[in-house]
JSON list of C-alpha atoms in Angstrom, two decimals:
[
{"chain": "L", "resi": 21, "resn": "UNK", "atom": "CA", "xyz": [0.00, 0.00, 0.00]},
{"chain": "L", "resi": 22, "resn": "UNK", "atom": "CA", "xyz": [1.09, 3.28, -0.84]},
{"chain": "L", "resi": 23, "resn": "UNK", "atom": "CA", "xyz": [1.93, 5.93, 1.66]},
{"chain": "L", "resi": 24, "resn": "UNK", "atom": "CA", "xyz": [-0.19, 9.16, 1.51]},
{"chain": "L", "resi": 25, "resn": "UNK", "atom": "CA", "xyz": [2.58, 11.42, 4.01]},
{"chain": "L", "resi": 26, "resn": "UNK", "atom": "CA", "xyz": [4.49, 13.53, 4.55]},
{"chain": "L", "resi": 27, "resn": "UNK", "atom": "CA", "xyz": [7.52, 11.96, 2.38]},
{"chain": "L", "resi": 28, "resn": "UNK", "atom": "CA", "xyz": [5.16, 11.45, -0.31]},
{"chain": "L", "resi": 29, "resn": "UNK", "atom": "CA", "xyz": [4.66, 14.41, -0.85]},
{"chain": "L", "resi": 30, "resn": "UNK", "atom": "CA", "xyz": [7.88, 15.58, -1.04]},
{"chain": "L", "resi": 31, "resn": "UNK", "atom": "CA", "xyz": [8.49, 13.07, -4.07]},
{"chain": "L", "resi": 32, "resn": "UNK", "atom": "CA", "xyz": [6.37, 15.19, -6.09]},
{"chain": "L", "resi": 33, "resn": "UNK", "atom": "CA", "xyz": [2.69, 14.50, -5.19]},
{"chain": "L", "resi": 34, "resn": "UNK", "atom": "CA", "xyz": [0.37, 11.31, -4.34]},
{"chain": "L", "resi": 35, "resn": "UNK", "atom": "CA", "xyz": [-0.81, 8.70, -6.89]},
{"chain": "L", "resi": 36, "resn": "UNK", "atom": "CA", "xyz": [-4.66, 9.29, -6.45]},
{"chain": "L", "resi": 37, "resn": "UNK", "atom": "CA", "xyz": [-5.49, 6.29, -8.59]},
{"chain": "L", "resi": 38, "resn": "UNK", "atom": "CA", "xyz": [-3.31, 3.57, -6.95]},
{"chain": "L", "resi": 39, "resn": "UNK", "atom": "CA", "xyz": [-4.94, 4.78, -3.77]},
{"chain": "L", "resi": 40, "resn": "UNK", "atom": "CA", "xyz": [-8.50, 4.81, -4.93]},
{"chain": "L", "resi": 41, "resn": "UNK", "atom": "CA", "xyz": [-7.76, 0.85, -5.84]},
{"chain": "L", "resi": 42, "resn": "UNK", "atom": "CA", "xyz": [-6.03, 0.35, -2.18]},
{"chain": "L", "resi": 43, "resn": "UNK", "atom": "CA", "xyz": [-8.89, 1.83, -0.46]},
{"chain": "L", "resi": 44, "resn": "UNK", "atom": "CA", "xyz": [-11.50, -0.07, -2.88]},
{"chain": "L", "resi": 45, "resn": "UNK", "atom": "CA", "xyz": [-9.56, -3.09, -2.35]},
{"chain": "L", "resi": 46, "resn": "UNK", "atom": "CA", "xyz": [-10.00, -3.28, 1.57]},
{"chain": "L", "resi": 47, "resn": "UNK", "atom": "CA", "xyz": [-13.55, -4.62, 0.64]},
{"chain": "L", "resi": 48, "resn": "UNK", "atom": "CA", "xyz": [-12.17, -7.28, -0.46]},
{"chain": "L", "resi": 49, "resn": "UNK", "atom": "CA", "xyz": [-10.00, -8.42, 2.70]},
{"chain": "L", "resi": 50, "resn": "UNK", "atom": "CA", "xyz": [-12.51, -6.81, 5.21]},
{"chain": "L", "resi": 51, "resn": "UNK", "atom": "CA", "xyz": [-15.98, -6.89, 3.52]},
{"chain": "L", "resi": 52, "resn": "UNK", "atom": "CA", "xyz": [-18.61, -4.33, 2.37]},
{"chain": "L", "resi": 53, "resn": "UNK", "atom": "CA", "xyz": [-18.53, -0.61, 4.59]},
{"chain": "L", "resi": 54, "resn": "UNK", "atom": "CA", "xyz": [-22.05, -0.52, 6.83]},
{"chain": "L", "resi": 55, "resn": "UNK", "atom": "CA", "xyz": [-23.34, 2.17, 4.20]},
{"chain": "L", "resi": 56, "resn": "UNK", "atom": "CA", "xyz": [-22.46, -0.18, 1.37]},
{"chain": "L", "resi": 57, "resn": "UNK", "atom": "CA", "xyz": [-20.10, -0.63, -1.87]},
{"chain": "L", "resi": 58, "resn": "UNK", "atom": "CA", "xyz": [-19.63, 3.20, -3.13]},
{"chain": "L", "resi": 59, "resn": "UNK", "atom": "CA", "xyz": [-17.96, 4.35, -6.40]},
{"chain": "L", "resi": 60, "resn": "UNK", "atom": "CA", "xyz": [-16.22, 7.16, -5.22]},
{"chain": "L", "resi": 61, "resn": "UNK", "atom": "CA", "xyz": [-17.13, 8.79, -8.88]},
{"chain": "L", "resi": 62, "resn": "UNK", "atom": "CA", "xyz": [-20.51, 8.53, -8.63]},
{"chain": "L", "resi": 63, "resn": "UNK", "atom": "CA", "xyz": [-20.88, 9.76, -4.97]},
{"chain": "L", "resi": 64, "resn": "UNK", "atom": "CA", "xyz": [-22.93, 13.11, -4.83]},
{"chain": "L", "resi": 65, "resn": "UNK", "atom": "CA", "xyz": [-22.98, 15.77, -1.62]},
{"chain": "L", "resi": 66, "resn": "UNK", "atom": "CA", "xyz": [-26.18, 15.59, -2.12]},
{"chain": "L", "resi": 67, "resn": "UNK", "atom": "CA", "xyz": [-29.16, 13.62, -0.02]},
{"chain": "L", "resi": 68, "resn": "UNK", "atom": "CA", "xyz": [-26.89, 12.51, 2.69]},
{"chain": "L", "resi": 69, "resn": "UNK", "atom": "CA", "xyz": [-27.34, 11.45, 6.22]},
{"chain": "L", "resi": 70, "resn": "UNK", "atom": "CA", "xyz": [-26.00, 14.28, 8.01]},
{"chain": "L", "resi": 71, "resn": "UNK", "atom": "CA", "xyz": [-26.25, 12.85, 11.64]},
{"chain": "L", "resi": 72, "resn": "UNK", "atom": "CA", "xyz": [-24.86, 9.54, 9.81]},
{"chain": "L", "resi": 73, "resn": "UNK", "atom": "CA", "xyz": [-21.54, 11.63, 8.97]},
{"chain": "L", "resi": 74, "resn": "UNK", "atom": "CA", "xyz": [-21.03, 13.69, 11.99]},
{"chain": "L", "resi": 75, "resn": "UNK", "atom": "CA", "xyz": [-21.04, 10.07, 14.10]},
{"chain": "L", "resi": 76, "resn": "UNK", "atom": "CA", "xyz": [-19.14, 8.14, 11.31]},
{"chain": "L", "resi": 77, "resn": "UNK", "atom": "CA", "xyz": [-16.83, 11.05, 9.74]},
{"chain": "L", "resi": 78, "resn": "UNK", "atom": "CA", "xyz": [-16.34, 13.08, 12.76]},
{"chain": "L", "resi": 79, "resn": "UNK", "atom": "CA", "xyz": [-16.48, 10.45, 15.38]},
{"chain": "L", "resi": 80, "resn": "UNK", "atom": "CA", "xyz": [-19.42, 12.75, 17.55]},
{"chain": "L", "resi": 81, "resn": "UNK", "atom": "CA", "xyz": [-21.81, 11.34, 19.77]},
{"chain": "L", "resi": 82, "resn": "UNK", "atom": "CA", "xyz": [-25.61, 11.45, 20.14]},
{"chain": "L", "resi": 83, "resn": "UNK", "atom": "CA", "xyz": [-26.01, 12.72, 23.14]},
{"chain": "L", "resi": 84, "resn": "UNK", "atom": "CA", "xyz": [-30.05, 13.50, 23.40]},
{"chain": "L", "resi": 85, "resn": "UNK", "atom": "CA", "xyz": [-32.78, 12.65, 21.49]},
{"chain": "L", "resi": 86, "resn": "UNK", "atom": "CA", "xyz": [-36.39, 13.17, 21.53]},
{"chain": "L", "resi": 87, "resn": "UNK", "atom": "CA", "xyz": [-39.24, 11.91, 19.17]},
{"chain": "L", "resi": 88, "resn": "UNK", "atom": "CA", "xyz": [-42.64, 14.32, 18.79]},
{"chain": "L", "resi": 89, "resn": "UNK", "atom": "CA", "xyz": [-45.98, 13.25, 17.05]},
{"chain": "L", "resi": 90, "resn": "UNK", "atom": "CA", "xyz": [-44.48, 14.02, 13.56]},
{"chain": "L", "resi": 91, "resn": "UNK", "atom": "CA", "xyz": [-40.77, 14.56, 14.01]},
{"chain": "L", "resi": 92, "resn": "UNK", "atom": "CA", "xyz": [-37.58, 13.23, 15.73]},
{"chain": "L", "resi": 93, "resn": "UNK", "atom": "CA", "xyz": [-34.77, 15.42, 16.85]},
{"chain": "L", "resi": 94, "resn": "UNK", "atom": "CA", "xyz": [-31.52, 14.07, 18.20]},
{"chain": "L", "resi": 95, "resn": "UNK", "atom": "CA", "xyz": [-28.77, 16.24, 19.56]},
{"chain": "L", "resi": 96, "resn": "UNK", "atom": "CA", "xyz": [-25.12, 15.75, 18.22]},
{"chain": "L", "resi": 97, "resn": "UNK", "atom": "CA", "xyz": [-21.81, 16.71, 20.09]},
{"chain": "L", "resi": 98, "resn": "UNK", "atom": "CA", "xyz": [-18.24, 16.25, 19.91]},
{"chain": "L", "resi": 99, "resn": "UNK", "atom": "CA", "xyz": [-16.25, 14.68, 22.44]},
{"chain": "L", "resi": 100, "resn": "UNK", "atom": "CA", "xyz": [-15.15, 17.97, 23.97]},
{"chain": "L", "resi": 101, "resn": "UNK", "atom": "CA", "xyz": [-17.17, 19.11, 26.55]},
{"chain": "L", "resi": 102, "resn": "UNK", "atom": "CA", "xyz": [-17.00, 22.86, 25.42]},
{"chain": "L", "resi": 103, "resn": "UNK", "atom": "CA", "xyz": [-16.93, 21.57, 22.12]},
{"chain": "L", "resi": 104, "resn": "UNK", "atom": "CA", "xyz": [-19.87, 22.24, 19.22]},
{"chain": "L", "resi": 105, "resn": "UNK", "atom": "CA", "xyz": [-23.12, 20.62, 19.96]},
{"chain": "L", "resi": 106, "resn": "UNK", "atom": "CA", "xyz": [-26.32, 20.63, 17.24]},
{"chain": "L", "resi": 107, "resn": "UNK", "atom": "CA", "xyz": [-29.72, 19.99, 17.32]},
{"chain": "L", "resi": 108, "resn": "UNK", "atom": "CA", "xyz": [-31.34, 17.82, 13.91]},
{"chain": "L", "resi": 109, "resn": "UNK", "atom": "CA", "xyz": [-34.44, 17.73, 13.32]},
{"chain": "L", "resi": 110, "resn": "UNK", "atom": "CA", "xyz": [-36.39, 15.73, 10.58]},
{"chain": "L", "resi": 111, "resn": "UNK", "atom": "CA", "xyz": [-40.00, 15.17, 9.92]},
{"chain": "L", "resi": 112, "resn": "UNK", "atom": "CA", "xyz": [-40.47, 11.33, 10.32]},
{"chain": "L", "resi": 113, "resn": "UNK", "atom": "CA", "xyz": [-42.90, 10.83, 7.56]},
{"chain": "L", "resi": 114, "resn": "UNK", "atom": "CA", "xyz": [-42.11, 12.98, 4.46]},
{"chain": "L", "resi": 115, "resn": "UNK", "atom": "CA", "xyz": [-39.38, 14.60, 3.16]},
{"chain": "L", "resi": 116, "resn": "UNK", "atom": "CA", "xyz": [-38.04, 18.13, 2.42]},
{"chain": "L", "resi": 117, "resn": "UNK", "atom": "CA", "xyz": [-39.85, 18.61, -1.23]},
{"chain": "L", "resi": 118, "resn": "UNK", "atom": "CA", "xyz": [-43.19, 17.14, 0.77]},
{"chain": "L", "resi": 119, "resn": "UNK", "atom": "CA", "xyz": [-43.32, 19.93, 3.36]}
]
């Protein structure tokens, strides 16, 4: 596997495509991710779980939660105690274009 440092980098810059296929190829060895198989190509900013990548991407916490008659709220924080701390809240039935 390539290395993706510091000393890299100094050789003139990192081979994106040979580590694309190393990080594709851990699949292989370790199975699927829990979100699934992506293509990094075809992956879009778009319609993503953004509690999903705070806790996965940014290793926060759900620290509170609270479900009403037609929405559910949960409150995100990072580990720091005087760190940043958001409340999400989604309508449990429809969806953004619905409301």
């Amino acid at each position: 596997v390539a290395c993706a440092g510091p000393a890299l980098a100094r050789e003139g810059g990192v081979d994106v495509e040979s580590g694309q296929a190393s990080w594709l190829s851990l699949s292989d060895k370790h199975g699927h991710p829990a979100t699934g198989q992506r293509d990094p190509a075809s992956w879009s900013p778009s319609g993503q779980d953004v509690v999903e990548q705070m806790l996965v991407g940014l290793g926060w916490r759900i620290t509170g939660a609270c479900e009403g008659a037609e929405t559910r709220s949960f409150v995100v924080t990072s580990r720091d105690e005087e760190g940043v701390k958001f409340v999400v809240t989604a309508h449990k039935t429809r969806s953004v274009q619905e409301l």
